[in-house]
Coordinates of C-alpha atoms in Angstrom, one line a residue:
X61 CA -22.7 -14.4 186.7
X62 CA -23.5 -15.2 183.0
X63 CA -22.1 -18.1 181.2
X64 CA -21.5 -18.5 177.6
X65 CA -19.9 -21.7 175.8
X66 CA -17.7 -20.8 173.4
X67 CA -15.9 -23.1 170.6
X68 CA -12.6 -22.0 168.7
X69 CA -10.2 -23.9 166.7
X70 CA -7.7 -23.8 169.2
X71 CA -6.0 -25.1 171.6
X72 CA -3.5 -27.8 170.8
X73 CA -0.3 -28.4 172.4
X74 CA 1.7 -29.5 170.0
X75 CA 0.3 -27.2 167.3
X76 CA -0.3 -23.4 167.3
X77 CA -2.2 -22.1 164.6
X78 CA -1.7 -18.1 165.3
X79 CA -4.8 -16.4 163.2
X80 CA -7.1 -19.1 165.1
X81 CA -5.8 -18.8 168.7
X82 CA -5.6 -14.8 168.0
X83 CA -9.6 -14.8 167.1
X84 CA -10.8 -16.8 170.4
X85 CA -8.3 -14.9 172.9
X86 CA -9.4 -11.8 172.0
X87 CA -13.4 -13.2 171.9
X88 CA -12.3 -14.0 175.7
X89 CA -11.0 -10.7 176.2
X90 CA -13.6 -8.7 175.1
X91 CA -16.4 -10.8 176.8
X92 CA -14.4 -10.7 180.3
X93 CA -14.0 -6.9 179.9
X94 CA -18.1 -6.5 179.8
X95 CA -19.3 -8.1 182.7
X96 CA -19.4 -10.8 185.0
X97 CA -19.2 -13.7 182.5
X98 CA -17.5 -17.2 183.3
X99 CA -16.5 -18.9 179.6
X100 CA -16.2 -22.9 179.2
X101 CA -14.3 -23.4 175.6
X102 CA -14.4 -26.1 173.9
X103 CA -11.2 -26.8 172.6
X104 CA -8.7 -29.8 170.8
X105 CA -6.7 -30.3 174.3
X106 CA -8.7 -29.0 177.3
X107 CA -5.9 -28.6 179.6
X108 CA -3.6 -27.3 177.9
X109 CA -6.4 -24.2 176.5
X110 CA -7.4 -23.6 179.9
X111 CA -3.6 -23.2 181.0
X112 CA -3.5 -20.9 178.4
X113 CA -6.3 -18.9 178.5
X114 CA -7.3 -18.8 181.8
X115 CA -10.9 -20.4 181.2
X116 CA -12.6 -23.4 181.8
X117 CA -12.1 -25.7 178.9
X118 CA -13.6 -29.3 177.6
X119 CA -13.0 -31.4 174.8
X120 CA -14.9 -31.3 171.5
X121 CA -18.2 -33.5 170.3
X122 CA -15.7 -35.2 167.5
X123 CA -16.9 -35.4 163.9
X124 CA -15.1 -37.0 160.9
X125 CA -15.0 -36.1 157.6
X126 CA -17.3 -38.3 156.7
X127 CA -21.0 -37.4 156.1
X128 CA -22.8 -40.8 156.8
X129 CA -21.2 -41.3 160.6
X130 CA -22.1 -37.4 161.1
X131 CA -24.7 -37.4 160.6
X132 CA -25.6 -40.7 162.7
X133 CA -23.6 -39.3 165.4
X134 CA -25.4 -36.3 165.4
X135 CA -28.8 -37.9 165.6
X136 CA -27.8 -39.9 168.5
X137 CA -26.3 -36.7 170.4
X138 CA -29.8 -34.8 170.0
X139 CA -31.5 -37.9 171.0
X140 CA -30.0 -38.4 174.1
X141 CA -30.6 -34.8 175.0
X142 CA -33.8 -34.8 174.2
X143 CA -34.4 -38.0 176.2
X144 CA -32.2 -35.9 179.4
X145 CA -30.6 -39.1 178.9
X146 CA -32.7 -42.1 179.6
X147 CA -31.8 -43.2 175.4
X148 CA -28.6 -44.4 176.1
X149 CA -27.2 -43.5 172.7
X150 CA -24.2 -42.2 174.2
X151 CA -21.9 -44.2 176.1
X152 CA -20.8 -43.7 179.9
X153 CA -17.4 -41.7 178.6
X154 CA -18.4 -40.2 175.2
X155 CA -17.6 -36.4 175.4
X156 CA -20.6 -35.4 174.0
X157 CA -22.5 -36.0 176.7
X158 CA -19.8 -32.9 179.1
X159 CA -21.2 -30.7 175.7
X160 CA -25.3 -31.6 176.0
X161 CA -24.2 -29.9 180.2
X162 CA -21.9 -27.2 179.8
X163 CA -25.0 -25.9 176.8
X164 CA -27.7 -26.5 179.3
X165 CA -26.0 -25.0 182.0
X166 CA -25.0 -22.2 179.5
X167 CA -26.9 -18.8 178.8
X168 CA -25.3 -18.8 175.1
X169 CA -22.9 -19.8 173.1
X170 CA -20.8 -18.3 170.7
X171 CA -18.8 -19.4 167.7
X172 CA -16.0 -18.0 167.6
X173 CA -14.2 -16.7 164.5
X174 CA -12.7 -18.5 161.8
X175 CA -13.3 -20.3 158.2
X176 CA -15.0 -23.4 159.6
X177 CA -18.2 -23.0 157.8
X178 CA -16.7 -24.7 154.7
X179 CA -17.5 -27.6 152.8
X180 CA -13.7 -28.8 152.6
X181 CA -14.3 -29.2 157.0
X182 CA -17.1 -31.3 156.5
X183 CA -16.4 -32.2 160.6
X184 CA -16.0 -28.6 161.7
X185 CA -19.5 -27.9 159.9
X186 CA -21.0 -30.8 161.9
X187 CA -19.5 -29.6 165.3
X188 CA -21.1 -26.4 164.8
X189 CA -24.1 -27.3 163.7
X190 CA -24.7 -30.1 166.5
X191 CA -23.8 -26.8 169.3
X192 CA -26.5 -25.0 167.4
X193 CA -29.5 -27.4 167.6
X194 CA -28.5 -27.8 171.2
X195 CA -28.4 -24.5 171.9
X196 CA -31.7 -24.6 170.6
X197 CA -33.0 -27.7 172.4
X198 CA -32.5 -26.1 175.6
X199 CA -33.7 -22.4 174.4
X200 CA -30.2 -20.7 174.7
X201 CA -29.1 -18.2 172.1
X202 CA -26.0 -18.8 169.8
X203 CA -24.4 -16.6 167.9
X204 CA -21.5 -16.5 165.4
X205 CA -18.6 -14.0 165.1
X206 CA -16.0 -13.0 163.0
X207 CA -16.8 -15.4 159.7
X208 CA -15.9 -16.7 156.5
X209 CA -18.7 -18.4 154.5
X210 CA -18.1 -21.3 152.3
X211 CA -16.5 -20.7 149.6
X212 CA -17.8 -24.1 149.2
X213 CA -20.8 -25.6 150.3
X214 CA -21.8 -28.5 149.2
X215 CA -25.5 -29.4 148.0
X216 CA -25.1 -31.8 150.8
X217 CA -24.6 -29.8 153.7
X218 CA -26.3 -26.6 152.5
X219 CA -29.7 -27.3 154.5
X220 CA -27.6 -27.7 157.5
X221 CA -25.8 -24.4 157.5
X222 CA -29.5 -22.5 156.2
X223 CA -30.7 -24.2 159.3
X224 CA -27.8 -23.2 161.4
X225 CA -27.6 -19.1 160.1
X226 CA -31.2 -18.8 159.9
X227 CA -32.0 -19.9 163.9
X228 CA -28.8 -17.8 164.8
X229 CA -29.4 -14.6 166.5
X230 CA -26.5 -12.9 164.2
X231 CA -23.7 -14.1 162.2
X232 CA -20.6 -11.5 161.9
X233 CA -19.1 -11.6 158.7
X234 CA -15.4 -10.3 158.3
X235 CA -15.9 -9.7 154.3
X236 CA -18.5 -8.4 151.8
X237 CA -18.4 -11.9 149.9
X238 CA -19.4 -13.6 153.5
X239 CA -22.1 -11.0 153.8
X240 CA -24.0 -11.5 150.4
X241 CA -23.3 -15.3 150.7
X242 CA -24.3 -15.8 154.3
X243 CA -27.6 -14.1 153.2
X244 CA -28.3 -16.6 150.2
X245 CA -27.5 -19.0 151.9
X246 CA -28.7 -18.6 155.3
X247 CA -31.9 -16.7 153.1
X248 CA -34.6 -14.0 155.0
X249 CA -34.4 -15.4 158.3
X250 CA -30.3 -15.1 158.4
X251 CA -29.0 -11.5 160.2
X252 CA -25.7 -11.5 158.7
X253 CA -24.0 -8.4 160.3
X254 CA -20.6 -6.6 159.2
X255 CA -17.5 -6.4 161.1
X256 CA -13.8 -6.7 161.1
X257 CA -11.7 -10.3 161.4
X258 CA -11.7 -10.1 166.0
X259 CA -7.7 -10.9 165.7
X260 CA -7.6 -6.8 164.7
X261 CA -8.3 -5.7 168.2
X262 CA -6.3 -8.2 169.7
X263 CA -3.2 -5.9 171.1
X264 CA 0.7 -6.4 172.3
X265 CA 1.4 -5.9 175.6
X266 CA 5.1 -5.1 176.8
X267 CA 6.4 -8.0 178.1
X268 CA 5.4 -9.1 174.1
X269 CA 7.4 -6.3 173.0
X270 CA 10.3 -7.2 175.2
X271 CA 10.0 -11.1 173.9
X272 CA 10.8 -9.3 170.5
X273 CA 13.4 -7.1 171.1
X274 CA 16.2 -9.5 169.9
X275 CA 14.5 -9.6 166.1
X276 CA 14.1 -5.8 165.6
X277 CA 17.1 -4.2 166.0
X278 CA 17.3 -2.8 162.1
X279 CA 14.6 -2.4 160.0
X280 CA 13.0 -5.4 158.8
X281 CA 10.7 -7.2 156.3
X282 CA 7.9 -9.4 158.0
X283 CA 7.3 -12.2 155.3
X284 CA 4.7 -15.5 156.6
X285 CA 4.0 -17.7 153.9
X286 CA 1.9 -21.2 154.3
X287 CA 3.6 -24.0 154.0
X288 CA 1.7 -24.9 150.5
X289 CA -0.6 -23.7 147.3
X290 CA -3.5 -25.4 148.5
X291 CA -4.4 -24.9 144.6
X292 CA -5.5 -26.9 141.5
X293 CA -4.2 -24.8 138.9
X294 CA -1.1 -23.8 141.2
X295 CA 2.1 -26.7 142.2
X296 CA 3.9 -26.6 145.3
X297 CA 6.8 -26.8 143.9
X298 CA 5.9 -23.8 141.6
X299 CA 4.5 -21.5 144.7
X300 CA 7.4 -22.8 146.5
X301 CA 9.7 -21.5 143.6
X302 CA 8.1 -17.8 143.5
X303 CA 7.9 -17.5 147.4
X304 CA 11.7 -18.0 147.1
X305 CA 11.9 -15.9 144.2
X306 CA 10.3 -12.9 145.3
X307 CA 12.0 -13.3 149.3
X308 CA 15.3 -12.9 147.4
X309 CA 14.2 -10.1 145.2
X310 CA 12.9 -8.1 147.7
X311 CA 15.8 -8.5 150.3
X312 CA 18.2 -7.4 147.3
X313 CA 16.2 -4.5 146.0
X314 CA 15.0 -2.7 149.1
X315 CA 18.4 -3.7 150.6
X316 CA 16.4 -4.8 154.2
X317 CA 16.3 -7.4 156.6
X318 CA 13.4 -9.8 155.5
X319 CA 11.8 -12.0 159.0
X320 CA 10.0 -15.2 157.9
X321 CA 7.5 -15.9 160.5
X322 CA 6.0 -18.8 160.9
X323 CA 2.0 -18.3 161.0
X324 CA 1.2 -22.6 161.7
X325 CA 3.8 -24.3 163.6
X326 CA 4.9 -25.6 167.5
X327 CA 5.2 -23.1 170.4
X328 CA 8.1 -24.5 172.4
X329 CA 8.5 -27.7 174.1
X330 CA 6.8 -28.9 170.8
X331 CA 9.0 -29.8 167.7
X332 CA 9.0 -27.8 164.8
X333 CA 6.4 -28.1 161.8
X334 CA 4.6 -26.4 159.0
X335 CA 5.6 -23.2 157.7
X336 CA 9.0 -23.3 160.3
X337 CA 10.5 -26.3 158.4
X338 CA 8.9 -23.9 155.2
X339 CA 10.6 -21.2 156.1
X340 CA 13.8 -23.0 157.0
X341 CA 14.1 -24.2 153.3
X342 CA 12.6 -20.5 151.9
X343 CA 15.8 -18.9 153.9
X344 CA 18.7 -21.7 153.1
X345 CA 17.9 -21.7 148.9
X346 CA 17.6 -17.8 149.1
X347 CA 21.0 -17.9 150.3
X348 CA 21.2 -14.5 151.9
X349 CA 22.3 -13.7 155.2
X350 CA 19.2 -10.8 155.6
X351 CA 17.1 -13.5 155.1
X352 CA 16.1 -15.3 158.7
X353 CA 13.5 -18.0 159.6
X354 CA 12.6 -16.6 163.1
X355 CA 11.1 -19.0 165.9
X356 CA 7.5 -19.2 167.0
X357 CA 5.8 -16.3 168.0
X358 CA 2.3 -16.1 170.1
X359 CA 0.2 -13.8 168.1
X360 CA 0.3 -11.3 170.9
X361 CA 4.1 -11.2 170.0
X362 CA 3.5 -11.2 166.3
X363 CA 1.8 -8.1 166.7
X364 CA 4.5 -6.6 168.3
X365 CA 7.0 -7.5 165.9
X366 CA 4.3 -6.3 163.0
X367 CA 4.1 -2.7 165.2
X368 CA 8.0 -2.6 164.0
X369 CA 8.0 -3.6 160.7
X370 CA 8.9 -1.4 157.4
X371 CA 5.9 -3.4 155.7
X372 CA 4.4 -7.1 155.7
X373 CA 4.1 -9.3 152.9
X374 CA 2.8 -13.0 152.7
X375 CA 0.1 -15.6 151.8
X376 CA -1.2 -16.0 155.6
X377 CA -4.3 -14.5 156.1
X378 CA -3.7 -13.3 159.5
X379 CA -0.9 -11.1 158.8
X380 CA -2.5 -9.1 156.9
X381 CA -5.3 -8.6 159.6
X382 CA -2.2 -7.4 161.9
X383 CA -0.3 -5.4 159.8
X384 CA -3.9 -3.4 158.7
X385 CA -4.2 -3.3 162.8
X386 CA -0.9 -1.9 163.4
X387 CA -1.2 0.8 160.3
X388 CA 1.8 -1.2 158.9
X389 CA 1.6 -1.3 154.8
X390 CA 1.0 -4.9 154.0
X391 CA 1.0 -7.2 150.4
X392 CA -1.6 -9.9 150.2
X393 CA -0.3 -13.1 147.5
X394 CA -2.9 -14.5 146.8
X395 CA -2.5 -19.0 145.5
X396 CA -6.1 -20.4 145.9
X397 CA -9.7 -19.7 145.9
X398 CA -9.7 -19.2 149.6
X399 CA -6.6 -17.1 150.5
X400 CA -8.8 -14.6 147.3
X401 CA -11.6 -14.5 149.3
X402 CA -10.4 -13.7 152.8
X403 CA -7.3 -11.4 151.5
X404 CA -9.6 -9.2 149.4
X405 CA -12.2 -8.5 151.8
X406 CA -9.5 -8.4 154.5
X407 CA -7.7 -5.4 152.6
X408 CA -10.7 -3.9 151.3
X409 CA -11.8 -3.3 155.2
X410 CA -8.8 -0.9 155.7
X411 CA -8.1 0.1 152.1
X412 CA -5.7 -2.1 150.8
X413 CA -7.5 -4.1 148.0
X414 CA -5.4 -2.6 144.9
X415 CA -2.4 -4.5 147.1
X416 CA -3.7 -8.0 147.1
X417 CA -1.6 -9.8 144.3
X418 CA -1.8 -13.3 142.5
X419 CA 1.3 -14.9 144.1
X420 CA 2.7 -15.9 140.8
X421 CA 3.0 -11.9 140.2
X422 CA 6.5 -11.9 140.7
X423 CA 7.7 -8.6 139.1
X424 CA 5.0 -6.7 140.4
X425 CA 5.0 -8.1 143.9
X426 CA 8.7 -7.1 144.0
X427 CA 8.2 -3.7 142.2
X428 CA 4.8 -2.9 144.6
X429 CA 7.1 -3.9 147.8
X430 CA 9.3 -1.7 147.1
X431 CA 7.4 1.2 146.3
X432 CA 5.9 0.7 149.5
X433 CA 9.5 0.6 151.2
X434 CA 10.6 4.0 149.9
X435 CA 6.7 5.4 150.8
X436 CA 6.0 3.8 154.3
X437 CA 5.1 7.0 155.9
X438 CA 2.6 7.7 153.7
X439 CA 1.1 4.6 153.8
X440 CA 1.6 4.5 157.4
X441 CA -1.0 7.9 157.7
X442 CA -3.6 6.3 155.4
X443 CA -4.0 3.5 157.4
X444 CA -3.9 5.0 160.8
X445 CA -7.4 6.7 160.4
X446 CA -8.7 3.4 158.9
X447 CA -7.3 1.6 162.0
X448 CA -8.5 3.7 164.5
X449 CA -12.2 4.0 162.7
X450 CA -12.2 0.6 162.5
X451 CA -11.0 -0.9 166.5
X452 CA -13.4 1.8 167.4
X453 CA -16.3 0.2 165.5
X454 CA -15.2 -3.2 166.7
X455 CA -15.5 -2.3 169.8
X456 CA -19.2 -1.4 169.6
X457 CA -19.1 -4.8 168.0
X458 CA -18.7 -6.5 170.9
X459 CA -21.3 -4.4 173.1
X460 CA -24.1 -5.4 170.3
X461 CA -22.3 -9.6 171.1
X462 CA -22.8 -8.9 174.6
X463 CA -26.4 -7.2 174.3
X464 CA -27.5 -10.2 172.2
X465 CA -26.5 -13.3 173.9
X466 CA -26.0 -12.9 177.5
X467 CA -27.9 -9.5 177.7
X468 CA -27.4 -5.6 177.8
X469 CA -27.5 -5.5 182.1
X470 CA -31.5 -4.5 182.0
X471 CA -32.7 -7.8 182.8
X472 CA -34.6 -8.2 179.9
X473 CA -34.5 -10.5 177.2
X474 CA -32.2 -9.5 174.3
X475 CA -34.6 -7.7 171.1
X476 CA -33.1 -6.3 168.0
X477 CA -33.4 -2.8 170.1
X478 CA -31.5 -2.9 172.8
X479 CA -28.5 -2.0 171.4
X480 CA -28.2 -1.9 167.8
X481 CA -25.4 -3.2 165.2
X482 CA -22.7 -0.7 164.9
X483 CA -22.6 1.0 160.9
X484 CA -19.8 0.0 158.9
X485 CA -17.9 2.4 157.4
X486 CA -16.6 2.4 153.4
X487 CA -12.4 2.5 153.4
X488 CA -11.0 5.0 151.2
X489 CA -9.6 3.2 148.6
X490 CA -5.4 2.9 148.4
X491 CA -4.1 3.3 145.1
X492 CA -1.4 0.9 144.3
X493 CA 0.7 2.9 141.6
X494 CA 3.5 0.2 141.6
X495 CA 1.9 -2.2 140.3
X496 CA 2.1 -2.4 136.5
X497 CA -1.1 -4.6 135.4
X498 CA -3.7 -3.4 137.7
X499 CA -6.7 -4.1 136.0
X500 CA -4.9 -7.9 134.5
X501 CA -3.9 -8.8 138.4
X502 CA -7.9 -7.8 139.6
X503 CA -9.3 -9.7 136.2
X504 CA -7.1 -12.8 137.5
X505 CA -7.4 -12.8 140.9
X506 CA -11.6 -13.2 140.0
X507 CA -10.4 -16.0 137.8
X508 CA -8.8 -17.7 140.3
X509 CA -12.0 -17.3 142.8
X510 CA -14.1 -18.5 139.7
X511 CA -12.1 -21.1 138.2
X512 CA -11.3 -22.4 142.1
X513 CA -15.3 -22.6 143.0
X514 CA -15.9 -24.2 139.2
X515 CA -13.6 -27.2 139.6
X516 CA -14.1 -27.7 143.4
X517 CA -17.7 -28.4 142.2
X518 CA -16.3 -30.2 139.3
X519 CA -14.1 -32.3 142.0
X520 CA -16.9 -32.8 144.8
X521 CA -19.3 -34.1 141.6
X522 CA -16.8 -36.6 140.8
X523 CA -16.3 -37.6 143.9
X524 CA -19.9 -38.1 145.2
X525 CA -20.3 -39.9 141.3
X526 CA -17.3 -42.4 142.3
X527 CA -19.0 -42.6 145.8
X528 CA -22.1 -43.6 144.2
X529 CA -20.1 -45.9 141.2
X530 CA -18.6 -48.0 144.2
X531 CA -21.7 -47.8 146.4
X532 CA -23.5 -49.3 143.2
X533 CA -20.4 -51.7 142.7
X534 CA -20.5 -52.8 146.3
X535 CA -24.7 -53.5 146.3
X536 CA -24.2 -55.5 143.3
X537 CA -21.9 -57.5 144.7
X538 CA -23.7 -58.3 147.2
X539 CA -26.8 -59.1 145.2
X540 CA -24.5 -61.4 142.7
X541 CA -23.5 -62.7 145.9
X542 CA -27.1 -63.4 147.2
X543 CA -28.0 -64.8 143.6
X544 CA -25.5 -67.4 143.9
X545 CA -26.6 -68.3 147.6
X546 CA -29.7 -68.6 146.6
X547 CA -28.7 -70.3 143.1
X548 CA -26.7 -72.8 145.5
X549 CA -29.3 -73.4 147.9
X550 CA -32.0 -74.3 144.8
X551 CA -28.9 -76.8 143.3
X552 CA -28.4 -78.4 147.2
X553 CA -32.5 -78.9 147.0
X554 CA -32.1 -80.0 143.7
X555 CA -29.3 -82.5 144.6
X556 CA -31.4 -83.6 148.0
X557 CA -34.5 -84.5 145.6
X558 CA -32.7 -86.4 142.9
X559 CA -30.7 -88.4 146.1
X560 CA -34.1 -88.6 147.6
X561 CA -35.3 -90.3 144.2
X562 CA -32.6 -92.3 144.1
X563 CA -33.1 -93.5 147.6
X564 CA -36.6 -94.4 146.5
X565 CA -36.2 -96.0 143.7
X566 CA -33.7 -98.4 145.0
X567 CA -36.0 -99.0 147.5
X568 CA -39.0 -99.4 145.0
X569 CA -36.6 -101.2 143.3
X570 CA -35.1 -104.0 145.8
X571 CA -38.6 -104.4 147.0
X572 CA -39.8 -105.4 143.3
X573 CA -36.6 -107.6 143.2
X574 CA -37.6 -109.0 146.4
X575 CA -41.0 -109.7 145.6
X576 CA -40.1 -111.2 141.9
X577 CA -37.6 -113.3 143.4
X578 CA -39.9 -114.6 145.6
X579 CA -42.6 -115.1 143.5
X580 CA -40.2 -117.0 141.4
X581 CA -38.7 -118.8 144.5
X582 CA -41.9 -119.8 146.4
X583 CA -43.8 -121.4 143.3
X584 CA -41.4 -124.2 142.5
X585 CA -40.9 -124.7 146.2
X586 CA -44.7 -125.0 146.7
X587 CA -44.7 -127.3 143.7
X588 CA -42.2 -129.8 145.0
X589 CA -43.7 -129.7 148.3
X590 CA -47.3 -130.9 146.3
X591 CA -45.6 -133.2 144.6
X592 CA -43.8 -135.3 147.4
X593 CA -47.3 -135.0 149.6
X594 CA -49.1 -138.3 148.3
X595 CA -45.8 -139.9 149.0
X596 CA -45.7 -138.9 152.6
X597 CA -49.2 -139.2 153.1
X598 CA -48.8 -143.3 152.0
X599 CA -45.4 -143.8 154.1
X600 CA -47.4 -142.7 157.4
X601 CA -50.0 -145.0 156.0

C-alpha cells in the first residue's frame, strides 16, 4: 500500500467552504480510484474531516500571520526533525511533531488545490512550505495540484515559494496567469504543468440529486455571491447595492426563479454565516417572491442543482467551475484583483472568457443574462464538447499525479517518462454578443488586475515602512531608556562621591578641630601645671 499526505483547506465543522472541500474530495477520489493508496489529511478539525471523508486525518502545523514567529516556528520544526528529535524544540503535545511522522512515514505528499500560495495568507504559505522542506528532509516527493499563484507575493516570502516550486516535482496550474507566473517565480527549475481547477471532475451522485429535488421544480437561476468586495477601489455597501440590483433585474426580465446559494457558510448542526446571512439580506431588499436564499448545499449537491439550472451567475469562483462542468452557461462578476484572475482563466478553460464581467456592469450583466436565457441550448452544445474534452484530459491528469508521486505500478522510481503530462487543449472561444462594451468591460477588467496588484504593493510598502517606523520608534525608546539608566547610574556615582567627600571632609575636618582644640587646650594646661610645680615641690619639702 502506498501512502501520500495530503493538506487541503478543509475540514471545519462549523464552517464549509464548498470550492475548497470540492478540490480535496475529489483529490481523494481520484487517488483511491488508482491504486492501493491509504491518505492522512491534514485538516482544521481532524475528526470531523475523517468523518467526512473517510480518511485518516490530523491537525495542521499552525502558522500565524505573522512573518517573524513563522519563520521561528519553522526553524525549530526542521530542527527537531533533523535532530529525529533529541533538540527538544518542540514540546511533548505540539502537533507538529504527528506532521514530522505522518511525512516520514509518507511516500509523498500532495498539496491539494486552492489559492493558498498568496501573500494575503502569509500562514497558509508557511504551512506549505514547512510540508515541503520536510518532504524533502526525509527524501519524499511533493507535489502541488490544481493552483492559483500569488497574485501577490511579497518580496518577503518570494525566496520561500522559488524554493518551494522549484524542489517540487510539478505544480498544476488551473490558469494561464498561474502558469507564466509560477515559472517566474518558481524560475528554470519550476515544472509548472496545465490543468483544470480538480472541483470540475468532482460529480453528483443520486442520492445528491434526490437532496435537491425540492429546489428544482421550475426553471431556475443559480446566483452565489461572496459575502463582500474584498476590493480597494470597490465598497461593500456599493457591491452589495449592484448584487441586489442586478438579482432583481434579472428575476424581472427573464421572468425565472433566481436560487441564491450560499458558496461559504455552516452545513447543519452549525449556525448560519457568510454568504447565508448575505443572501438572506440580497432576497428580503429584492423583495420578490422568485427570489430565494436556499440552505447549505455540499458541493456534491451544488452540482446537482447546477446540472438543473437555466444558467449560473455570481462572484464565487467555484460556481463557475461547476456550471463550465455541467455545460450550464455561466456569468463570471468580477469585484477584486483575485476573483479577475481565477474567473478569467476559469472561463477561458471552457470558452467563456467574453462572459466574465466587472460586477459593477450592471446593464450588461442583466442584458448578457438574458441573452443567455433565451439561447441556453446553444450554449448548452458549445460547452458540452469543451466539458467532455476537458474531464477527459483531467483525467489523464491524475494518472501523470499518480505516476509522479507514489509511482506508475513498475516499481521504479518516478522519471519525467514514465507517463507524460497530458496536452492541453485551446477552447474555442464564446462570443458574447449581449454585451454592449466588449472591448471597455476587457480594458477594465485588466485595470482592475493592474490597479489591484499596484496598490496592494503600494499597501504592503506602507505597511512594512510603518512596521519599520514603530520598530525604529520602539529601539529608540529603549535606547532613550538605557541613556537615562545609565545617565542615572553616573548621577547616583556622582552623588556617592560628593557624600563620600563630604564624609571625609567632616572627618578631615573634626579631626583638625580636635587636634586645634587640643593644641589650644593642652598648652595652658601644661603651663599651669609648670607653674604650681615649685610650689609643690617646697610643700613636700
Amino acid at each position: 500500500m502506498k501512502r501520500i499526505t495530503m493538506i487541503g483547506d478543509v475540514g471545519w465543522s462549523r464552517f464549509y467552504h464548498l470550492g475548497d472541500e470540492a478540490m480535496t474530495e475529489l483529490a481523494i477520489e481520484a487517488l483511491q480510484r488508482r491504486g492501493d493508496i491509504s491518505i492522512t489529511l491534514i485538516a482544521g478539525q481532524p475528526q470531523h474531516a475523517s468523518e467526512m471523508y473517510g480518511v485518516d486525518a490530523i491537525s495542521r502545523i499552525g502558522f500565524k500571520r505573522d512573518r517573524e514567529p513563522n519563520i521561528t516556528r519553522m526553524e525549530r520544526i526542521l530542527e527537531f526533525a533533523e535532530s529525529e528529535g533529541r533538540s527538544r524544540t518542540l514540546t511533548p503535545n505540539d502537533p507538529a511533531r504527528t506532521v514530522i511522522e505522518t511525512v516520514r512515514d509518507s511516500d509523498a505528499v500532495l498539496i491539494a488545490g486552492g489559492g493558498n500560495l498568496n501573500s494575503m495568507f502569509a500562514h497558509h504559505i508557511y504551512e506549505r512550505v514547512t510540508l515541503g522542506r520536510l518532504a524533502k528532509l526525509f527524501k519524499r516527493p511533493y507535489a502541488l495540484t490544481s493552483q492559483t499563484l500569488g497574485p501577490l507575493i511579497y518580496d518577503e516570502d518570494r525566496k520561500l515559494v522559488y524554493e518551494f516550486l522549484a524542489d517540487a516535482e510539478f505544480v498544476g496550474s488551473r490558469e494561464s496567469y498561474t502558469t507564466t507566473f509560477a515559472k517566474q517565480v518558481g524560475g528554470k527549475r519550476a515544472v509548472v504543468r496545465r490543468q483544470v481547477d480538480d472541483a470540475f471532475s468532482l460529480t453528483a451522485q443520486d442520492e445528491d440529486r434526490e437532496a435537491v429535488d425540492d429546489l428544482t421544480a421550475e426553471p431556475f437561476i443559480l446566483a452565489s455571491y461572496a459575502e463582500k468586495a474584498s476590493s480597494p477601489v470597490l465598497a461593500d455597501s456599493a457591491y452589495h447595492a449592484h448584487l441586489v440590483d442586478i438579482t432583481r433585474r434579472l428575476a424581472d426580465e427573464t421572468g425565472l426563479k433566481v436560487l441564491l446559494v450560499p458558496h461559504a457558510g455552516g452545513l447543519p448542526p452549525a449556525l448560519p454565516t457568510r454568504d447565508q446571512l448575505t443572501n438572506d439580506q440580497i432576497a428580503g431588499e429584492v423583495g420578490r417572491e422568485s427570489v430565494t436564499s436556499t440552505r447549505m448545499l455540499t458541493a456534491r449537491e451544488l452540482i446537482a442543482l447546477t446540472e438543473k439550472a437555466e444558467f449560473v451567475v455570481g462572484t464565487r469562483y467555484h460556481a463557475g467551475i461547476f456550471a463550465g462542468a455541467a455545460a450550464v452557461p455561466f456569468i463570471s462578476l468580477v469585484p477584486n484583483l483575485y476573483s479577475s484572475i481565477r474567473m478569467r482563466g476559469a472561463a477561458e478553460n471552457v470558452g467563456m472568457e467574453q462572459f466574465v464581467l466587472p460586477v459593477d456592469s450592471v446593464d450588461d450583466v442583466v442584458a448578457t443574462g438574458v441573452g443567455v436565457a433565451k439561447n441556453r441550448a446553444e450554449f448548452h452544445a458549445a460547452l458540452t464538447d469543451s466539458s467532455a474534452r476537458r474531464r477527459a484530459e483531467h483525467d489523464d491528469w491524475w494518472d501523470f499525479v499518480v505516476a509522479h508521486t507514489v509511482g506508475d505500478g513498475s516499481g521504479e522510481t518516478p522519471s519525467a517518462s514514465s507517463v507524460p503530462a497530458p496536452d492541453f487543449f485551446h477552447a474555442d472561444e464564446v462570443e458574447n454578443r449581449f454585451d454592449s462594451a466588449a472591448a471597455a468591460n476587457r480594458a477594465r477588467l485588466s485595470a482592475i488586475e493592474e490597479f489591484g496588484l499596484l496598490l496592494a504593493k503600494r499597501d504592503r510598502q506602507l505597511a512594512v515602512a510603518r512596521k519599520q517606523a514603530k520598530d525604529a520608534a520602539a529601539a529608540l525608546e529603549v535606547s532613550n531608556a538605557r541613556h537615562e539608566r545609565q545617565d542615572g547610574m553616573l548621577a547616583v556615582k556622582a552623588a556617592r562621591k560628593v557624600r563620600g567627600w563630604q564624609r571625609k571632609l567632616k572627618r578631615g575636618v573634626r579631626r583638625g578641630a580636635k587636634a586645634v582644640g587640643k593644641r589650644f587646650t593642652e598648652a595652658p594646661l601644661r603651663r599651669n601645671l609648670e607653674a604650681r610645680a615649685p610650689a609643690r615641690r617646697r610643700g613636700r619639702a
